[in-house]
Coordinates of C-alpha atoms in Angstrom, one line a residue:
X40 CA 217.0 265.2 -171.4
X41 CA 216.7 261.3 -171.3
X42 CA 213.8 259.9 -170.9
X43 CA 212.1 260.1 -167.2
X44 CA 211.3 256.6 -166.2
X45 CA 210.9 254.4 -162.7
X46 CA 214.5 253.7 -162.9
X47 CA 215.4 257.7 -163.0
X48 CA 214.0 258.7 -160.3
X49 CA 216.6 261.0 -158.8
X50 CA 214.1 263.8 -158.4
X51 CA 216.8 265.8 -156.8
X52 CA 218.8 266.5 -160.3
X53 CA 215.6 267.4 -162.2
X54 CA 215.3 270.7 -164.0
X55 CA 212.2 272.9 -164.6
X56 CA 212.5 272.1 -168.0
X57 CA 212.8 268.5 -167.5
X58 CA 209.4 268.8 -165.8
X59 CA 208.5 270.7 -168.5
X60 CA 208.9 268.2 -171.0
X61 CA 207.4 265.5 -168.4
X62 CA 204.1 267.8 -168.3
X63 CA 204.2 268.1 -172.2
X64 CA 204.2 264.2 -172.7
X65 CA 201.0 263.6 -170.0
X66 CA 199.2 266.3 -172.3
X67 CA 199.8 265.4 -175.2
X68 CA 198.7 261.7 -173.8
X69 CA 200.1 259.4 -176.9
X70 CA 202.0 256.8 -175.0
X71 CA 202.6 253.7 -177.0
X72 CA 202.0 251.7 -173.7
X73 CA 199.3 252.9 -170.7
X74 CA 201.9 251.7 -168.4
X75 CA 204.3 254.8 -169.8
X76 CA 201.8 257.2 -169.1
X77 CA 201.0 256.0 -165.9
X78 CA 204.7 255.6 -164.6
X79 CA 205.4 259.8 -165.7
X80 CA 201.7 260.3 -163.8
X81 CA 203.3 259.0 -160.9
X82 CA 206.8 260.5 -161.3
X83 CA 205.1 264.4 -161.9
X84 CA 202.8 263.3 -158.6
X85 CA 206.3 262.2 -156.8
X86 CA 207.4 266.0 -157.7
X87 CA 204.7 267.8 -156.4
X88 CA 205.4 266.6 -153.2
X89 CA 209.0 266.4 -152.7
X90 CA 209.8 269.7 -154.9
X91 CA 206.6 271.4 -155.4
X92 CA 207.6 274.3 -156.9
X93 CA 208.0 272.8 -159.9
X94 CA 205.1 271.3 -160.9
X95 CA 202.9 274.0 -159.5
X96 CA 202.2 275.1 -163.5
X97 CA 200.9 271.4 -164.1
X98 CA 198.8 270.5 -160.9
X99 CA 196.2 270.5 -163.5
X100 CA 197.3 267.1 -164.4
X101 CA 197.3 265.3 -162.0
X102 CA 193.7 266.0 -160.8
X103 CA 194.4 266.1 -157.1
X104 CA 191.7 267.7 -155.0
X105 CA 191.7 268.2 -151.0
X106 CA 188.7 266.7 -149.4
X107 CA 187.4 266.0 -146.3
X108 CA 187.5 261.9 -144.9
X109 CA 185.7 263.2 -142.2

């Protein structure tokens, strides 16, 4: 797989184990740049909500939580 970034963000072609790998990299959290890690936060949180089933093992990571505004 190449590597996920802003400019590959046809999330239509991604694979379970492209996600896979996506989710390994956030845990493993040793990005040479905070920017990296925070452009594959936002590409796993773009997946959970256009193609949910796949990140559904890794919601974990990306600490969203439902709340009330009210």
């Amino acid at each position: 797989m190449k590597t996920l970034t802003k400019a590959s963000r046809d999330i239509a072609v991604l694979t379970s184990e492209d996600v896979a790998e996506l989710a390994d990299r956030l845990e493993v959290d040793d990005y040479t740049d905070p920017f990296e890690g925070l452009n594959d936060w936002h590409l796993l949180r773009s997946l959970a909500f256009q193609r949910p089933e796949l990140v559904e093992p890794y919601l974990h990571l990306l600490d969203m939580e439902a709340y009330d505004e009210a």
